[in-house]
Amino acid sequence: MQRSGGCGWHGCSPCILLPHRSYCRKSQASVGMETPLHVLSGLVLGLTPEAIHGAYSLSRTAPQITKPLELLFRFATAPLRCLPDVCILGEVRCGTTTLAEHLQSMPGTHGPFCAFHHPLDGKESFYFVGHYFGLVHPYFYRAMFPLRATRWFHTAVLGQPFLVFDGCAQYLSSPFAPELLRAAVGPDVSLLVCLREPVAQNVSWWKFEHASMQWFDSMGIPQSIEGIGHVRVLYPPATYGAALDLSRSDAVSRLYDEAEQLPPTLPGRWWIVPKRFLTWPNGQLSAASRNGGYATNVQRWHRWFDKSRFEYFELSEHAAVELPNTLRKLCERLPEAYLKRVSVEQIVTIAQHRHANPSSDSPTATVPTQRELDEATAFYAPHNEVLFELIGRRYPTWAHSKSSS
């Protein structure tokens, strides 16, 4: 088996795993790669007292929310598994779950394994944002997907369509996911980007995250697992306006810049992401402008994948009147081998209008004031203009700069 850890083991940290080899940014040369067993042994040997305490605390609630035995089996059989054909790069509250359900309604589609008993199970693996105790080794990403033998049996023996996808509502704004996904799947995966008018996204996100934190509290999950208190700054913000300001602060900006440079250093960290970056740098309530500033996120992804690999879906495109055209646009990004077994019109007929994962109010979330909303609208207008130029289309209902009117 090839070794897969990069030249971090040879004293050179600026390296990253690329498909079939490890590529050193400094030397532009392939180097040796460690085995998956080497990585796992490093995780055990590298446990700190803090990590052990956190794991012990989590173990008391883990049986209620996780699938530890299946997770172990999947990691053990990772070499036998396939990779996704399509990845949904969602932003939170932008229709990633709805788009995933469109895919799930198609014949022969297989979503990712999720380690949690979660309403979004089968839609997103959460892998490259560090939900698996911070592990983000590109090799083990395949553990989230079906066995290659299963794909072969369905296609070669049964003659059935077979499509594998992943989707994550954090991938678009993640500062390190693009480089890691590129290392795991190569350059040819189809990338479906979900967008929404940024102020509406922020408000929905603000409510959703507070509801999520209430759920964690109800499950008895300790705050120490998320590192609250000793690795976060100015956290948590009390209002939406404070959250937007925090996301634009120098402290959070430095964390995002540092996190974007993280992948080359991971081989020397046993591929474990430091807690201060999980699962958003400085915590989910520090992510407002990072979520709504789509242009910056798209530019980051364009550095690792060719622009031709992307398709963009604005939330309003999932409305019933727009759905047939949206599904046809989606089909243009599906593998040719899949479409040989399923026609586009068959997909359009089968898929139904869905509104998945609706927003829920939280009594702990303060209501944004009109002044906060107006300030956010003005802040996002120039960012929207950059996005329109990047993707070659405009969204008329979004705020735009006066000079473009």
CSV table of C-alpha atoms in Angstrom, one decimal:
chain,number,residue,atom,x,y,z
A,1,MET,CA,0.0,0.0,0.0
A,2,GLN,CA,1.2,3.5,-0.7
A,3,ARG,CA,2.1,5.7,2.2
A,4,SER,CA,-0.2,8.8,2.4
A,5,GLY,CA,1.0,11.4,4.8
A,6,GLY,CA,3.3,13.7,2.8
A,7,CYS,CA,6.8,14.9,3.6
A,8,GLY,CA,5.8,16.1,7.0
A,9,TRP,CA,7.5,12.8,8.1
A,10,HIS,CA,10.7,13.9,6.4
A,11,GLY,CA,11.1,17.3,8.1
A,12,CYS,CA,9.3,19.4,5.5
A,13,SER,CA,5.9,20.6,6.6
A,14,PRO,CA,4.6,22.4,3.5
A,15,CYS,CA,3.1,19.3,1.8
A,16,ILE,CA,-0.4,18.0,1.1
A,17,LEU,CA,-1.7,14.6,-0.1
A,18,LEU,CA,-2.7,14.6,-3.8
A,19,PRO,CA,-4.4,11.6,-5.4
A,20,HIS,CA,-2.1,8.6,-5.7
A,21,ARG,CA,0.9,10.4,-4.3
A,22,SER,CA,2.1,13.0,-1.8
A,23,TYR,CA,3.1,16.3,-3.2
A,24,CYS,CA,5.5,18.7,-1.6
A,25,ARG,CA,4.9,22.4,-2.2
A,26,LYS,CA,8.6,23.2,-1.6
A,27,SER,CA,10.3,20.5,-3.6
A,28,GLN,CA,7.5,19.9,-6.2
A,29,ALA,CA,8.4,16.2,-5.7
A,30,SER,CA,6.5,13.0,-4.8
A,31,VAL,CA,7.6,11.5,-1.5
A,32,GLY,CA,6.9,8.4,0.7
A,33,MET,CA,3.5,8.1,2.4
A,34,GLU,CA,2.5,6.5,5.7
A,35,THR,CA,-0.1,3.8,6.0
A,36,PRO,CA,-3.5,4.3,7.5
A,37,LEU,CA,-2.4,2.2,10.5
A,38,HIS,CA,0.5,4.6,11.0
A,39,VAL,CA,-2.0,7.5,11.2
A,40,LEU,CA,-4.3,5.7,13.7
A,41,SER,CA,-1.4,4.6,15.9
A,42,GLY,CA,-0.3,8.2,16.0
A,43,LEU,CA,-3.8,9.3,17.1
A,44,VAL,CA,-3.6,7.0,20.1
A,45,LEU,CA,0.0,7.9,21.0
A,46,GLY,CA,-0.7,11.6,20.6
A,47,LEU,CA,-3.7,11.8,23.0
A,48,THR,CA,-3.4,14.6,25.5
A,49,PRO,CA,-5.0,14.6,29.0
A,50,GLU,CA,-7.5,17.2,27.7
A,51,ALA,CA,-8.4,15.0,24.8
A,52,ILE,CA,-8.9,12.0,27.0
A,53,HIS,CA,-11.1,14.0,29.4
A,54,GLY,CA,-13.2,15.2,26.5
A,55,ALA,CA,-13.6,11.8,25.1
A,56,TYR,CA,-14.6,10.4,28.5
A,57,SER,CA,-17.2,13.2,29.0
A,58,LEU,CA,-18.6,12.6,25.5
A,59,SER,CA,-18.7,8.8,26.0
A,60,ARG,CA,-21.5,9.2,28.5
A,61,THR,CA,-23.8,10.6,25.8
A,62,ALA,CA,-22.2,9.1,22.7
A,63,PRO,CA,-24.5,6.0,22.6
A,64,GLN,CA,-27.4,8.3,22.3
A,65,ILE,CA,-26.1,10.4,19.3
A,66,THR,CA,-23.4,8.4,17.6
A,67,LYS,CA,-22.8,5.0,15.8
A,68,PRO,CA,-19.4,4.0,17.1
A,69,LEU,CA,-19.4,0.4,15.9
A,70,GLU,CA,-20.4,1.2,12.3
A,71,LEU,CA,-17.8,4.1,12.3
A,72,LEU,CA,-15.0,1.7,13.3
A,73,PHE,CA,-16.1,-0.8,10.7
A,74,ARG,CA,-16.1,1.8,8.0
A,75,PHE,CA,-12.6,3.1,8.9
A,76,ALA,CA,-11.3,-0.5,8.9
A,77,THR,CA,-12.8,-1.0,5.4
A,78,ALA,CA,-11.8,2.4,4.0
A,79,PRO,CA,-9.5,0.9,1.4
A,80,LEU,CA,-12.4,-1.0,-0.1
A,81,ARG,CA,-14.7,2.0,-0.5
A,82,CYS,CA,-15.5,4.5,-3.3
A,83,LEU,CA,-15.5,8.3,-3.4
A,84,PRO,CA,-18.3,10.6,-4.3
A,85,ASP,CA,-19.2,11.6,-7.8
A,86,VAL,CA,-20.9,14.9,-6.6
A,87,CYS,CA,-20.3,17.1,-3.6
A,88,ILE,CA,-22.8,19.8,-2.4
A,89,LEU,CA,-20.9,22.8,-1.1
A,90,GLY,CA,-23.5,24.3,1.1
A,91,GLU,CA,-23.6,27.3,3.2
A,92,VAL,CA,-25.8,26.9,6.3
A,93,ARG,CA,-29.5,27.7,5.6
A,94,CYS,CA,-29.0,27.9,1.8
A,95,GLY,CA,-30.9,24.9,0.7
A,96,THR,CA,-28.2,22.2,0.9
A,97,THR,CA,-30.6,19.7,2.5
A,98,THR,CA,-33.3,20.4,-0.1
A,99,LEU,CA,-30.7,19.9,-2.9
A,100,ALA,CA,-29.6,16.7,-1.2
A,101,GLU,CA,-33.1,15.4,-1.1
A,102,HIS,CA,-33.5,16.1,-4.8
A,103,LEU,CA,-30.5,13.8,-5.3
A,104,GLN,CA,-31.8,11.2,-2.9
A,105,SER,CA,-35.1,11.1,-4.8
A,106,MET,CA,-33.3,9.9,-8.0
A,107,PRO,CA,-32.9,6.2,-8.7
A,108,GLY,CA,-29.7,4.6,-7.5
A,109,THR,CA,-28.3,7.5,-5.4
A,110,HIS,CA,-26.3,6.9,-2.3
A,111,GLY,CA,-25.6,9.6,0.3
A,112,PRO,CA,-22.8,9.6,2.8
A,113,PHE,CA,-22.5,7.9,6.2
A,114,CYS,CA,-23.0,10.2,9.1
A,115,ALA,CA,-21.6,9.2,12.5
A,116,PHE,CA,-24.5,10.8,14.3
A,117,HIS,CA,-28.1,10.0,14.8
A,118,HIS,CA,-29.1,13.2,13.2
A,119,PRO,CA,-32.0,14.5,11.1
A,120,LEU,CA,-29.5,15.1,8.2
A,121,ASP,CA,-28.2,11.5,8.3
A,122,GLY,CA,-27.5,10.4,4.7
A,123,LYS,CA,-27.0,13.9,3.5
A,124,GLU,CA,-23.7,15.0,4.9
A,125,SER,CA,-20.7,13.3,6.4
A,126,PHE,CA,-19.4,16.4,8.2
A,127,TYR,CA,-15.9,14.9,7.5
A,128,PHE,CA,-13.7,17.7,6.4
A,129,VAL,CA,-14.9,20.2,9.1
A,130,GLY,CA,-13.5,18.0,11.9
A,131,HIS,CA,-16.5,16.4,13.4
A,132,TYR,CA,-14.6,13.1,13.8
A,133,PHE,CA,-12.5,14.2,16.8
A,134,GLY,CA,-10.8,16.6,14.5
A,135,LEU,CA,-9.5,13.9,12.1
A,136,VAL,CA,-9.5,15.1,8.4
A,137,HIS,CA,-7.0,12.7,6.7
A,138,PRO,CA,-8.0,12.7,3.0
A,139,TYR,CA,-7.5,8.9,2.8
A,140,PHE,CA,-10.2,8.1,5.3
A,141,TYR,CA,-12.8,10.3,3.6
A,142,ARG,CA,-13.8,7.2,1.6
A,143,ALA,CA,-14.9,5.5,4.8
A,144,MET,CA,-18.1,7.7,4.5
A,145,PHE,CA,-19.2,6.0,1.2
A,146,PRO,CA,-20.3,2.6,-0.1
A,147,LEU,CA,-18.1,-0.3,-0.9
A,148,ARG,CA,-16.6,-0.5,-4.4
A,149,ALA,CA,-18.0,-4.0,-4.6
A,150,THR,CA,-21.5,-2.6,-4.0
A,151,ARG,CA,-21.1,-0.2,-6.9
A,152,TRP,CA,-19.8,-3.0,-9.1
A,153,PHE,CA,-22.6,-5.3,-8.2
A,154,HIS,CA,-25.4,-2.8,-8.9
A,155,THR,CA,-23.9,-1.6,-12.2
A,156,ALA,CA,-22.2,-4.6,-13.7
A,157,VAL,CA,-24.5,-7.4,-12.4
A,158,LEU,CA,-27.9,-5.7,-11.9
A,159,GLY,CA,-27.5,-3.1,-14.6
A,160,GLN,CA,-28.8,-0.4,-12.2
A,161,PRO,CA,-27.7,3.3,-11.9
A,162,PHE,CA,-25.3,4.1,-9.1
A,163,LEU,CA,-24.5,7.7,-7.9
A,164,VAL,CA,-22.6,8.6,-4.8
A,165,PHE,CA,-22.8,12.1,-3.3
A,166,ASP,CA,-21.8,14.1,-0.2
A,167,GLY,CA,-23.1,17.4,1.0
A,168,CYS,CA,-22.1,19.7,3.8
A,169,ALA,CA,-23.5,23.0,4.9
A,170,GLN,CA,-20.1,24.1,6.2
A,171,TYR,CA,-17.9,23.2,3.3
A,172,LEU,CA,-18.3,26.4,1.3
A,173,SER,CA,-17.0,28.7,4.0
A,174,SER,CA,-14.5,26.3,5.5
A,175,PRO,CA,-11.0,27.7,5.1
A,176,PHE,CA,-9.3,24.2,4.8
A,177,ALA,CA,-12.0,22.0,3.2
A,178,PRO,CA,-11.2,22.9,-0.5
A,179,GLU,CA,-7.5,21.7,-0.3
A,180,LEU,CA,-8.4,18.6,1.7
A,181,LEU,CA,-11.3,17.6,-0.7
A,182,ARG,CA,-9.1,18.1,-3.7
A,183,ALA,CA,-6.5,15.9,-2.1
A,184,ALA,CA,-9.1,13.2,-1.4
A,185,VAL,CA,-11.1,13.1,-4.7
A,186,GLY,CA,-9.0,14.7,-7.3
A,187,PRO,CA,-10.0,17.4,-9.8
A,188,ASP,CA,-13.0,15.9,-11.6
A,189,VAL,CA,-15.7,15.8,-9.0
A,190,SER,CA,-18.9,17.9,-9.7
A,191,LEU,CA,-19.4,20.7,-7.1
A,192,LEU,CA,-22.8,22.1,-6.5
A,193,VAL,CA,-22.8,25.4,-4.6
A,194,CYS,CA,-25.8,26.6,-2.6
A,195,LEU,CA,-26.5,30.3,-2.2
A,196,ARG,CA,-29.0,32.6,-0.6
A,197,GLU,CA,-29.4,36.3,-0.2
A,198,PRO,CA,-26.8,36.9,2.5
A,199,VAL,CA,-28.8,38.9,5.1
A,200,ALA,CA,-31.7,36.4,5.0
A,201,GLN,CA,-29.1,33.6,5.3
A,202,ASN,CA,-27.5,35.3,8.3
A,203,VAL,CA,-30.9,35.7,10.1
A,204,SER,CA,-31.9,32.1,9.5
A,205,TRP,CA,-28.4,31.0,10.6
A,206,TRP,CA,-28.6,33.0,13.8
A,207,LYS,CA,-31.8,31.3,14.8
A,208,PHE,CA,-30.7,27.9,13.7
A,209,GLU,CA,-27.4,27.9,15.6
A,210,HIS,CA,-29.1,28.9,18.8
A,211,ALA,CA,-31.6,26.1,18.4
A,212,SER,CA,-28.7,23.7,17.7
A,213,MET,CA,-26.9,24.7,20.9
A,214,GLN,CA,-30.1,24.1,22.9
A,215,TRP,CA,-30.2,20.6,21.4
A,216,PHE,CA,-26.6,19.9,22.5
A,217,ASP,CA,-27.4,21.2,26.0
A,218,SER,CA,-30.5,18.9,26.1
A,219,MET,CA,-28.3,15.9,25.2
A,220,GLY,CA,-25.8,16.7,28.0
A,221,ILE,CA,-22.9,17.2,25.7
A,222,PRO,CA,-20.2,19.1,27.6
A,223,GLN,CA,-19.1,22.5,26.3
A,224,SER,CA,-15.5,21.5,26.7
A,225,ILE,CA,-15.9,19.3,23.6
A,226,GLU,CA,-16.3,22.5,21.6
A,227,GLY,CA,-13.5,24.2,23.5
A,228,ILE,CA,-15.7,27.1,24.7
A,229,GLY,CA,-14.0,29.4,27.2
A,230,HIS,CA,-10.3,28.7,26.7
A,231,VAL,CA,-9.7,28.7,22.9
A,232,ARG,CA,-12.3,31.2,21.7
A,233,VAL,CA,-12.2,35.0,21.8
A,234,LEU,CA,-15.0,37.5,22.5
A,235,TYR,CA,-17.4,34.5,22.5
A,236,PRO,CA,-20.4,34.1,22.4
A,237,PRO,CA,-21.8,37.3,20.9
A,238,ALA,CA,-25.1,38.4,22.4
A,239,THR,CA,-26.8,39.9,19.3
A,240,TYR,CA,-26.8,39.4,15.6
A,241,GLY,CA,-25.0,42.8,15.2
A,242,ALA,CA,-22.3,41.7,17.6
A,243,ALA,CA,-21.9,38.4,15.8
A,244,LEU,CA,-21.5,40.2,12.5
A,245,ASP,CA,-18.9,42.5,14.1
A,246,LEU,CA,-17.1,39.5,15.6
A,247,SER,CA,-16.9,37.7,12.3
A,248,ARG,CA,-15.2,40.7,10.8
A,249,SER,CA,-12.8,41.3,13.7
A,250,ASP,CA,-9.0,41.1,13.4
A,251,ALA,CA,-9.0,38.2,15.9
A,252,VAL,CA,-11.3,36.1,13.8
A,253,SER,CA,-9.8,37.2,10.5
A,254,ARG,CA,-6.4,36.0,11.8
A,255,LEU,CA,-7.9,32.6,12.7
A,256,TYR,CA,-9.4,32.1,9.3
A,257,ASP,CA,-6.1,33.1,7.6
A,258,GLU,CA,-4.3,30.7,9.8
A,259,ALA,CA,-6.8,27.9,9.2
A,260,GLU,CA,-6.5,28.3,5.4
A,261,GLN,CA,-2.7,27.6,5.8
A,262,LEU,CA,-3.4,24.5,8.0
A,263,PRO,CA,-3.5,21.6,5.5
A,264,PRO,CA,0.2,21.5,4.8
A,265,THR,CA,1.0,21.2,8.5
A,266,LEU,CA,-1.5,18.4,9.2
A,267,PRO,CA,0.8,15.4,8.6
A,268,GLY,CA,2.9,16.6,11.5
A,269,ARG,CA,-0.3,16.8,13.7
A,270,TRP,CA,-1.5,13.3,12.8
A,271,TRP,CA,-4.1,15.0,10.6
A,272,ILE,CA,-6.0,16.4,13.6
A,273,VAL,CA,-7.3,19.9,13.3
A,274,PRO,CA,-6.6,22.1,16.4
A,275,LYS,CA,-9.6,22.8,18.5
A,276,ARG,CA,-9.6,26.5,18.0
A,277,PHE,CA,-10.6,25.9,14.3
A,278,LEU,CA,-13.5,23.5,15.0
A,279,THR,CA,-15.9,23.3,13.5
A,280,TRP,CA,-15.7,27.0,12.4
A,281,PRO,CA,-12.7,29.0,13.5
A,282,ASN,CA,-13.6,30.6,16.9
A,283,GLY,CA,-17.0,28.8,16.9
A,284,GLN,CA,-20.2,28.9,14.8
A,285,LEU,CA,-21.4,32.2,16.1
A,286,SER,CA,-18.2,33.8,14.7
A,287,ALA,CA,-19.1,32.9,11.2
A,288,ALA,CA,-21.7,35.5,10.1
A,289,SER,CA,-19.8,37.4,7.4
A,290,ARG,CA,-17.9,34.3,6.5
A,291,ASN,CA,-21.2,32.6,5.6
A,292,GLY,CA,-22.7,35.5,3.7
A,293,GLY,CA,-19.4,36.6,2.0
A,294,TYR,CA,-19.8,34.1,-0.8
A,295,ALA,CA,-17.3,35.7,-3.2
A,296,THR,CA,-14.4,35.1,-0.8
A,297,ASN,CA,-15.4,31.5,-0.4
A,298,VAL,CA,-15.9,30.8,-4.1
A,299,GLN,CA,-12.5,32.3,-4.9
A,300,ARG,CA,-10.9,30.0,-2.3
A,301,TRP,CA,-12.6,27.0,-4.0
A,302,HIS,CA,-11.5,28.2,-7.4
A,303,ARG,CA,-7.9,27.9,-6.3
A,304,TRP,CA,-8.3,24.1,-6.0
A,305,PHE,CA,-10.8,23.2,-8.6
A,306,ASP,CA,-11.4,24.4,-12.2
A,307,LYS,CA,-14.3,26.8,-12.6
A,308,SER,CA,-15.9,24.4,-15.0
A,309,ARG,CA,-16.5,21.9,-12.1
A,310,PHE,CA,-19.0,24.3,-10.4
A,311,GLU,CA,-22.7,24.8,-10.6
A,312,TYR,CA,-24.6,27.4,-8.5
A,313,PHE,CA,-28.1,27.1,-7.0
A,314,GLU,CA,-29.8,30.1,-5.4
A,315,LEU,CA,-32.4,29.1,-2.8
A,316,SER,CA,-35.4,30.5,-4.8
A,317,GLU,CA,-34.6,28.0,-7.6
A,318,HIS,CA,-36.0,25.2,-5.4
A,319,ALA,CA,-39.5,26.8,-5.5
A,320,ALA,CA,-42.1,24.6,-7.2
A,321,VAL,CA,-42.4,26.8,-10.3
A,322,GLU,CA,-38.6,26.7,-10.9
A,323,LEU,CA,-38.0,23.1,-9.9
A,324,PRO,CA,-38.1,21.4,-13.4
A,325,ASN,CA,-35.4,23.8,-14.7
A,326,THR,CA,-33.4,23.4,-11.5
A,327,LEU,CA,-33.4,19.6,-11.8
A,328,ARG,CA,-32.4,19.8,-15.5
A,329,LYS,CA,-29.5,22.1,-14.5
A,330,LEU,CA,-28.6,19.6,-11.8
A,331,CYS,CA,-28.6,16.7,-14.3
A,332,GLU,CA,-26.0,18.5,-16.4
A,333,ARG,CA,-23.5,17.9,-13.5
A,334,LEU,CA,-24.2,14.2,-13.1
A,335,PRO,CA,-21.8,11.6,-14.5
A,336,GLU,CA,-22.4,10.4,-18.1
A,337,ALA,CA,-22.4,6.7,-16.9
A,338,TYR,CA,-25.3,7.5,-14.5
A,339,LEU,CA,-27.3,9.3,-17.1
A,340,LYS,CA,-27.0,6.4,-19.5
A,341,ARG,CA,-29.2,4.4,-17.1
A,342,VAL,CA,-31.6,7.2,-16.0
A,343,SER,CA,-33.1,9.8,-18.3
A,344,VAL,CA,-33.3,13.5,-17.4
A,345,GLU,CA,-37.0,13.6,-17.9
A,346,GLN,CA,-37.4,10.5,-15.6
A,347,ILE,CA,-35.5,12.4,-12.9
A,348,VAL,CA,-37.6,15.5,-13.3
A,349,THR,CA,-40.8,13.4,-13.1
A,350,ILE,CA,-39.7,11.6,-10.0
A,351,ALA,CA,-38.4,14.5,-7.9
A,352,GLN,CA,-40.9,16.5,-6.0
A,353,HIS,CA,-40.9,19.9,-4.4
A,354,ARG,CA,-39.5,19.7,-0.9
A,355,HIS,CA,-38.6,22.2,1.8
A,356,ALA,CA,-36.2,20.3,4.0
A,357,ASN,CA,-34.8,21.3,7.4
A,358,PRO,CA,-37.1,24.3,8.0
A,359,SER,CA,-35.9,27.0,10.3
A,360,SER,CA,-36.9,27.0,13.9
A,361,ASP,CA,-37.0,29.9,16.3
A,362,SER,CA,-35.0,29.8,19.5
A,363,PRO,CA,-36.0,31.6,22.6
A,364,THR,CA,-32.3,32.3,23.3
A,365,ALA,CA,-31.7,34.1,20.0
A,366,THR,CA,-32.3,37.8,20.0
A,367,VAL,CA,-34.2,39.3,17.1
A,368,PRO,CA,-32.0,41.4,14.8
A,369,THR,CA,-33.0,45.0,14.8
A,370,GLN,CA,-33.7,46.9,11.6
A,371,ARG,CA,-30.5,48.9,12.1
A,372,GLU,CA,-28.5,45.7,12.2
A,373,LEU,CA,-30.2,44.4,9.1
A,374,ASP,CA,-29.6,47.7,7.2
A,375,GLU,CA,-25.9,47.6,8.2
A,376,ALA,CA,-25.6,44.0,7.0
A,377,THR,CA,-27.3,44.8,3.7
A,378,ALA,CA,-24.8,47.7,3.1
A,379,PHE,CA,-21.9,45.5,4.1
A,380,TYR,CA,-22.8,42.6,1.7
A,381,ALA,CA,-23.7,44.8,-1.4
A,382,PRO,CA,-20.1,45.0,-2.7
A,383,HIS,CA,-19.4,41.4,-1.9
A,384,ASN,CA,-22.5,40.4,-3.9
A,385,GLU,CA,-21.1,42.4,-6.9
A,386,VAL,CA,-17.8,40.4,-6.8
A,387,LEU,CA,-19.8,37.1,-6.6
A,388,PHE,CA,-21.9,38.1,-9.7
A,389,GLU,CA,-18.7,38.7,-11.7
A,390,LEU,CA,-17.3,35.3,-10.5
A,391,ILE,CA,-20.2,33.2,-11.4
A,392,GLY,CA,-21.4,35.1,-14.5
A,393,ARG,CA,-25.0,35.8,-13.3
A,394,ARG,CA,-26.9,38.3,-11.1
A,395,TYR,CA,-29.6,37.8,-8.5
A,396,PRO,CA,-32.0,40.8,-8.8
A,397,THR,CA,-33.4,40.5,-5.3
A,398,TRP,CA,-29.9,40.7,-3.7
A,399,ALA,CA,-28.4,44.0,-2.5
A,400,HIS,CA,-26.0,45.5,-5.1
A,401,SER,CA,-23.7,48.5,-5.3
A,402,LYS,CA,-25.3,51.7,-6.6
A,403,SER,CA,-22.7,52.0,-9.3
A,404,SER,CA,-24.0,48.9,-10.9
A,405,SER,CA,-27.6,50.0,-11.0
